[in-house]
Amino acid sequence: MAGRRVLTRAAKAGRGQAGQQRQPHGRAEGEEALPCADLLDDFVDSLRIEQGASEHTVRSYRTDLEAFLRWCVRAGVDPLHAEHRQLRSYLGELDAARYARTTINRHLSSLRGFYRWMIIAGVIQSDPASALAGPRQTRHLPHVLQRDDMLRLLCVHAAVDATGEAREQTPADMRDQALLEFLYACGARISEASSLRLEDVDFAAQQVKVFGKGRKERIIPLHRMCLQALHRYLDEARPELLNGSATDRFFVSNRGKPMSADSMRKMFKATVRAAGLDDRLSPHDMRHTFATDLLAGEADLRSVQEMLGHATLSTTQIYTHLSPERLKAVHGQSHPRA
């Protein structure tokens, strides 16, 4: 019902667009009000409420669409009556400004979502963004950590370093070790790790419940080493980090607050530097490595798809290109002339 009220409010805002508008987020004091500010607020509300989009996704949509609405002011374009050629002109300006293809396509996706939502809300009758095409993107193979590099990374915060020497762990070390083991053990996105709650980890069943994009739920097994790291963090480190605070979030910061995705990324970057690895590595590369290592171990593609939470098998298939040994083995076992 909440989603229906959002749409009704948006439709009213569209019919009375000349009236007062809420000040959009991120507008500096004294800056001219953006057109369709109420509609933009309602749209991002619908992303959050109806689609269960993460705050990172909501923030990206808002940023992209505010940029478009500012362009509309400069270009003298009414967003509610924009034509296909005008939207194409906007994307052309992004290209001329040397925006990356991925960024332009993200802006295009935001425009499509916004105009499609306004059609459903009854604000506009035709969708000028439906036939828009973005620049073709080169499909890059994901970066994957080699076994030795993964070991070096996992040893930075461990109780035993890469040489086998014992080291004293701080509560933050135990947490960071548990987080790294978790990312590699189940291929979770960093946003999924940040939103993980205590009740989501089932130690008895040796599995974790992860909520992905659109709050889609999936169950992923956890191996023994990961469970040990998580258990030690819960028993020894988390109570000290909380220091009297309370939260149901699994991973907490040094100040006892829920650990944000940005804080996790900063920790990962610091760990990469400490391990002497390529500074371009990101937490998402743990997810890529998880998938590639499973396929190299002869896991079937459909199971890997389910564990990653991919909507389509084609998204998971890119990892088959990263495991030529597996493809050779399948070819050798299956081809009649092999």
Tab-separated table of C-alpha atoms in Angstrom, residues 39-333:
chain	number	residue	atom	x	y	z
A	39	LEU	CA	8.914	13.742	-8.636
A	40	LEU	CA	12.575	12.930	-8.116
A	41	ASP	CA	12.013	12.588	-4.362
A	42	ASP	CA	9.023	10.312	-4.966
A	43	PHE	CA	10.964	8.223	-7.464
A	44	VAL	CA	13.863	7.554	-5.099
A	45	ASP	CA	11.304	6.799	-2.365
A	46	SER	CA	9.825	4.135	-4.635
A	47	LEU	CA	13.278	2.665	-5.276
A	48	ARG	CA	13.830	2.375	-1.556
A	49	ILE	CA	10.329	1.227	-0.513
A	50	GLU	CA	9.034	-0.834	-3.444
A	51	GLN	CA	12.239	-2.225	-4.917
A	52	GLY	CA	14.308	-2.474	-1.737
A	53	ALA	CA	17.228	-0.681	-3.384
A	54	SER	CA	20.314	-0.069	-1.264
A	55	GLU	CA	21.225	3.439	-0.128
A	56	HIS	CA	24.203	3.318	-2.504
A	57	THR	CA	21.873	2.617	-5.449
A	58	VAL	CA	19.393	5.288	-4.351
A	59	ARG	CA	22.211	7.820	-4.009
A	60	SER	CA	23.527	6.994	-7.499
A	61	TYR	CA	20.094	7.441	-9.096
A	62	ARG	CA	19.577	10.757	-7.325
A	63	THR	CA	23.004	12.083	-8.301
A	64	ASP	CA	22.554	11.114	-11.967
A	65	LEU	CA	19.046	12.544	-12.213
A	66	GLU	CA	19.933	15.786	-10.446
A	67	ALA	CA	22.703	16.236	-13.035
A	68	PHE	CA	20.137	15.685	-15.802
A	69	LEU	CA	17.651	18.139	-14.271
A	70	ARG	CA	20.358	20.788	-13.951
A	71	TRP	CA	21.139	20.250	-17.631
A	72	CYS	CA	17.432	20.708	-18.411
A	73	VAL	CA	17.536	24.116	-16.700
A	74	ARG	CA	20.592	25.176	-18.726
A	75	ALA	CA	19.207	23.820	-22.003
A	76	GLY	CA	15.685	25.168	-21.482
A	77	VAL	CA	14.172	21.667	-21.612
A	78	ASP	CA	11.011	20.732	-19.704
A	79	PRO	CA	11.745	17.239	-18.305
A	80	LEU	CA	8.037	16.336	-18.442
A	81	HIS	CA	7.896	17.100	-22.167
A	82	ALA	CA	11.430	16.109	-23.160
A	83	GLU	CA	11.842	14.448	-26.541
A	84	HIS	CA	14.027	11.548	-27.558
A	85	ARG	CA	16.413	13.846	-29.457
A	86	GLN	CA	16.866	16.063	-26.395
A	87	LEU	CA	17.787	13.138	-24.158
A	88	ARG	CA	20.162	11.950	-26.849
A	89	SER	CA	21.709	15.430	-26.860
A	90	TYR	CA	22.228	15.186	-23.092
A	91	LEU	CA	24.035	11.856	-23.433
A	92	GLY	CA	26.068	13.382	-26.262
A	93	GLU	CA	27.236	16.148	-23.947
A	94	LEU	CA	28.358	13.561	-21.399
A	95	ASP	CA	30.352	11.857	-24.140
A	96	ALA	CA	31.857	15.171	-25.272
A	97	ALA	CA	32.882	15.827	-21.677
A	98	ARG	CA	34.838	12.541	-21.870
A	99	TYR	CA	32.719	10.642	-19.377
A	100	ALA	CA	33.508	6.924	-19.339
A	101	ARG	CA	31.154	4.637	-21.261
A	102	THR	CA	30.174	2.914	-18.035
A	103	THR	CA	29.225	6.270	-16.492
A	104	ILE	CA	27.165	7.312	-19.526
A	105	ASN	CA	25.316	3.998	-19.483
A	106	ARG	CA	24.645	4.420	-15.772
A	107	HIS	CA	23.111	7.853	-16.458
A	108	LEU	CA	21.056	6.272	-19.239
A	109	SER	CA	19.826	3.564	-16.883
A	110	SER	CA	18.782	6.242	-14.382
A	111	LEU	CA	16.886	8.145	-17.078
A	112	ARG	CA	15.105	5.001	-18.250
A	113	GLY	CA	14.096	4.130	-14.712
A	114	PHE	CA	12.822	7.639	-13.969
A	115	TYR	CA	10.752	7.976	-17.147
A	116	ARG	CA	9.402	4.434	-16.907
A	117	TRP	CA	8.304	5.190	-13.338
A	118	MET	CA	6.587	8.425	-14.446
A	119	ILE	CA	4.635	6.442	-17.063
A	120	ILE	CA	3.416	4.021	-14.375
A	121	ALA	CA	2.605	6.940	-12.051
A	122	GLY	CA	0.464	8.558	-14.737
A	123	VAL	CA	2.607	11.700	-14.826
A	124	ILE	CA	3.483	11.440	-18.533
A	125	GLN	CA	1.923	9.613	-21.462
A	126	SER	CA	4.965	8.725	-23.575
A	127	ASP	CA	8.465	7.615	-22.642
A	128	PRO	CA	11.242	9.503	-24.478
A	129	ALA	CA	13.937	7.304	-22.922
A	130	SER	CA	12.600	3.901	-23.980
A	131	ALA	CA	14.431	3.786	-27.319
A	132	LEU	CA	17.631	5.462	-26.157
A	133	ALA	CA	20.803	3.472	-26.792
A	134	GLY	CA	24.008	3.955	-24.852
A	135	PRO	CA	27.595	3.478	-26.030
A	136	ARG	CA	28.737	-0.098	-26.421
A	137	GLN	CA	30.981	-1.230	-23.609
A	138	THR	CA	34.036	-3.408	-23.889
A	139	ARG	CA	33.484	-6.430	-21.720
A	140	HIS	CA	36.499	-6.809	-19.473
A	141	LEU	CA	37.273	-10.055	-17.732
A	142	PRO	CA	37.051	-9.745	-13.933
A	143	HIS	CA	40.293	-9.506	-11.983
A	144	VAL	CA	41.027	-12.632	-9.960
A	145	LEU	CA	43.554	-13.141	-7.171
A	146	GLN	CA	46.000	-15.998	-7.561
A	147	ARG	CA	46.236	-18.498	-4.693
A	148	ASP	CA	49.505	-17.070	-3.326
A	149	ASP	CA	48.141	-13.520	-3.410
A	150	MET	CA	44.952	-14.580	-1.650
A	151	LEU	CA	47.022	-16.270	1.058
A	152	ARG	CA	49.088	-13.097	1.557
A	153	LEU	CA	45.909	-11.046	1.835
A	154	LEU	CA	44.285	-13.390	4.341
A	155	CYS	CA	47.436	-13.463	6.489
A	156	VAL	CA	47.620	-9.691	7.126
A	157	HIS	CA	45.182	-9.770	10.065
A	158	ALA	CA	45.513	-13.468	10.942
A	159	ALA	CA	46.890	-14.978	14.164
A	160	VAL	CA	49.677	-16.508	12.060
A	161	ASP	CA	51.513	-14.447	9.426
A	162	ALA	CA	52.590	-15.566	5.954
A	163	THR	CA	55.858	-16.992	7.325
A	164	GLY	CA	54.048	-19.108	9.909
A	165	GLU	CA	55.020	-16.882	12.838
A	166	ALA	CA	52.380	-16.267	15.507
A	167	ARG	CA	51.256	-12.670	15.991
A	168	GLU	CA	49.003	-10.955	18.496
A	169	GLN	CA	45.612	-9.969	17.118
A	170	THR	CA	43.729	-6.854	18.171
A	171	PRO	CA	39.898	-6.877	18.204
A	172	ALA	CA	40.004	-4.934	14.920
A	173	ASP	CA	42.329	-7.602	13.451
A	174	MET	CA	39.875	-10.354	14.413
A	175	ARG	CA	37.009	-8.447	12.826
A	176	ASP	CA	38.928	-7.692	9.629
A	177	GLN	CA	40.121	-11.288	9.385
A	178	ALA	CA	36.545	-12.527	9.803
A	179	LEU	CA	35.317	-10.106	7.142
A	180	LEU	CA	37.980	-11.127	4.613
A	181	GLU	CA	37.310	-14.825	5.209
A	182	PHE	CA	33.583	-14.147	4.826
A	183	LEU	CA	33.956	-12.295	1.510
A	184	TYR	CA	36.085	-15.076	0.038
A	185	ALA	CA	33.993	-17.906	1.521
A	186	CYS	CA	30.636	-16.860	0.089
A	187	GLY	CA	31.280	-14.277	-2.647
A	188	ALA	CA	29.161	-11.636	-0.935
A	189	ARG	CA	29.079	-8.072	-2.192
A	190	ILE	CA	30.514	-5.501	0.215
A	191	SER	CA	27.040	-3.964	0.647
A	192	GLU	CA	25.715	-7.403	1.614
A	193	ALA	CA	28.469	-7.844	4.196
A	194	SER	CA	27.732	-4.407	5.634
A	195	SER	CA	24.025	-5.169	6.042
A	196	LEU	CA	24.620	-8.673	7.493
A	197	ARG	CA	22.814	-9.236	10.807
A	198	LEU	CA	23.588	-11.598	13.665
A	199	GLU	CA	20.556	-13.753	12.923
A	200	ASP	CA	21.680	-14.242	9.303
A	201	VAL	CA	24.635	-16.474	10.230
A	202	ASP	CA	23.617	-20.019	11.165
A	203	PHE	CA	26.626	-21.686	12.771
A	204	ALA	CA	24.780	-24.963	13.379
A	205	ALA	CA	23.771	-25.307	9.726
A	206	GLN	CA	27.108	-23.832	8.554
A	207	GLN	CA	25.447	-21.344	6.238
A	208	VAL	CA	24.594	-17.673	5.874
A	209	LYS	CA	21.484	-15.886	4.664
A	210	VAL	CA	22.418	-12.997	2.353
A	211	PHE	CA	20.080	-10.312	1.049
A	212	GLY	CA	21.175	-9.073	-2.360
A	213	LYS	CA	19.897	-6.537	-4.853
A	214	GLY	CA	16.205	-5.830	-4.383
A	215	ARG	CA	16.372	-7.650	-1.013
A	216	LYS	CA	16.485	-11.000	-2.808
A	217	GLU	CA	17.423	-13.706	-0.336
A	218	ARG	CA	19.921	-16.493	-0.948
A	219	ILE	CA	21.493	-19.137	1.279
A	220	ILE	CA	25.228	-19.817	0.947
A	221	PRO	CA	27.283	-22.526	2.716
A	222	LEU	CA	30.247	-21.442	4.855
A	223	HIS	CA	33.413	-23.524	5.196
A	224	ARG	CA	35.140	-24.416	8.461
A	225	MET	CA	37.907	-21.783	8.365
A	226	CYS	CA	35.421	-18.985	7.755
A	227	LEU	CA	33.149	-20.189	10.549
A	228	GLN	CA	36.103	-20.315	12.950
A	229	ALA	CA	37.081	-16.728	12.106
A	230	LEU	CA	33.487	-15.516	12.481
A	231	HIS	CA	33.072	-17.363	15.782
A	232	ARG	CA	36.275	-15.957	17.247
A	233	TYR	CA	35.285	-12.438	16.198
A	234	LEU	CA	31.858	-12.824	17.833
A	235	ASP	CA	33.238	-14.274	21.065
A	236	GLU	CA	36.392	-12.220	21.592
A	237	ALA	CA	36.398	-9.072	19.451
A	238	ARG	CA	32.835	-7.872	18.913
A	239	PRO	CA	32.016	-7.332	22.624
A	240	GLU	CA	35.153	-5.195	23.011
A	241	LEU	CA	34.405	-3.179	19.878
A	242	LEU	CA	30.814	-2.580	20.993
A	243	ASN	CA	32.020	-1.268	24.380
A	244	GLY	CA	28.505	-1.223	25.787
A	245	SER	CA	26.731	-0.248	22.559
A	246	ALA	CA	24.087	-2.466	20.976
A	247	THR	CA	23.321	-3.336	17.354
A	248	ASP	CA	22.147	-6.411	15.491
A	249	ARG	CA	24.585	-5.761	12.642
A	250	PHE	CA	27.185	-8.510	12.476
A	251	PHE	CA	30.232	-6.376	11.695
A	252	VAL	CA	30.829	-3.309	13.873
A	253	SER	CA	33.329	-0.465	13.660
A	254	ASN	CA	36.035	0.471	16.149
A	255	ARG	CA	33.475	2.822	17.696
A	256	GLY	CA	30.888	0.119	18.207
A	257	LYS	CA	28.625	1.259	15.366
A	258	PRO	CA	27.487	-0.806	12.352
A	259	MET	CA	30.443	-1.003	9.983
A	260	SER	CA	29.600	0.817	6.755
A	261	ALA	CA	30.449	-0.412	3.261
A	262	ASP	CA	32.813	2.556	2.832
A	263	SER	CA	34.679	1.612	6.018
A	264	MET	CA	34.972	-1.954	4.757
A	265	ARG	CA	36.407	-0.716	1.457
A	266	LYS	CA	38.978	1.430	3.290
A	267	MET	CA	39.974	-1.537	5.446
A	268	PHE	CA	40.350	-3.686	2.338
A	269	LYS	CA	42.548	-1.097	0.597
A	270	ALA	CA	44.772	-0.824	3.672
A	271	THR	CA	45.046	-4.621	3.824
A	272	VAL	CA	45.966	-4.816	0.135
A	273	ARG	CA	48.767	-2.287	0.683
A	274	ALA	CA	49.986	-4.144	3.772
A	275	ALA	CA	50.122	-7.369	1.738
A	276	GLY	CA	52.122	-5.634	-1.007
A	277	LEU	CA	49.500	-6.408	-3.660
A	278	ASP	CA	48.170	-4.399	-6.608
A	279	ASP	CA	46.556	-1.253	-5.177
A	280	ARG	CA	43.779	-1.489	-7.786
A	281	LEU	CA	42.306	-4.552	-6.079
A	282	SER	CA	38.810	-4.045	-4.680
A	283	PRO	CA	36.541	-6.089	-2.380
A	284	HIS	CA	34.564	-7.132	-5.466
A	285	ASP	CA	37.637	-9.012	-6.670
A	286	MET	CA	37.090	-11.381	-3.729
A	287	ARG	CA	33.693	-12.174	-5.259
A	288	HIS	CA	35.283	-12.744	-8.676
A	289	THR	CA	37.897	-15.030	-7.126
A	290	PHE	CA	35.247	-16.959	-5.191
A	291	ALA	CA	33.331	-17.712	-8.402
A	292	THR	CA	36.408	-18.569	-10.447
A	293	ASP	CA	37.834	-20.892	-7.787
A	294	LEU	CA	34.506	-22.735	-7.493
A	295	LEU	CA	34.378	-23.312	-11.248
A	296	ALA	CA	38.028	-24.382	-11.254
A	297	GLY	CA	37.022	-26.932	-8.614
A	298	GLU	CA	34.394	-28.282	-11.058
A	299	ALA	CA	31.336	-26.662	-9.449
A	300	ASP	CA	28.448	-26.493	-11.909
A	301	LEU	CA	27.564	-23.105	-13.366
A	302	ARG	CA	23.972	-23.136	-12.092
A	303	SER	CA	25.076	-23.600	-8.466
A	304	VAL	CA	27.600	-20.769	-8.763
A	305	GLN	CA	24.867	-18.566	-10.232
A	306	GLU	CA	22.650	-19.220	-7.213
A	307	MET	CA	25.432	-18.499	-4.725
A	308	LEU	CA	26.331	-15.239	-6.476
A	309	GLY	CA	22.701	-14.191	-6.767
A	310	HIS	CA	22.911	-13.533	-10.509
A	311	ALA	CA	19.535	-13.099	-12.205
A	312	THR	CA	20.730	-14.744	-15.425
A	313	LEU	CA	23.189	-17.527	-16.178
A	314	SER	CA	24.885	-15.390	-18.852
A	315	THR	CA	26.240	-13.072	-16.141
A	316	THR	CA	27.896	-16.023	-14.409
A	317	GLN	CA	29.281	-17.445	-17.658
A	318	ILE	CA	31.974	-14.763	-17.858
A	319	TYR	CA	33.851	-16.665	-15.141
A	320	THR	CA	34.230	-19.689	-17.410
A	321	HIS	CA	36.665	-17.616	-19.503
A	322	LEU	CA	38.903	-17.298	-16.458
A	323	SER	CA	39.353	-21.032	-15.987
A	324	PRO	CA	40.851	-22.451	-19.205
A	325	GLU	CA	41.992	-25.587	-17.369
A	326	ARG	CA	38.385	-26.379	-16.509
A	327	LEU	CA	37.292	-25.857	-20.113
A	328	LYS	CA	40.090	-28.129	-21.330
A	329	ALA	CA	39.052	-30.804	-18.832
A	330	VAL	CA	35.404	-30.614	-19.913
A	331	HIS	CA	36.457	-30.736	-23.572
A	332	GLY	CA	38.710	-33.722	-22.941
A	333	GLN	CA	35.982	-35.632	-21.103
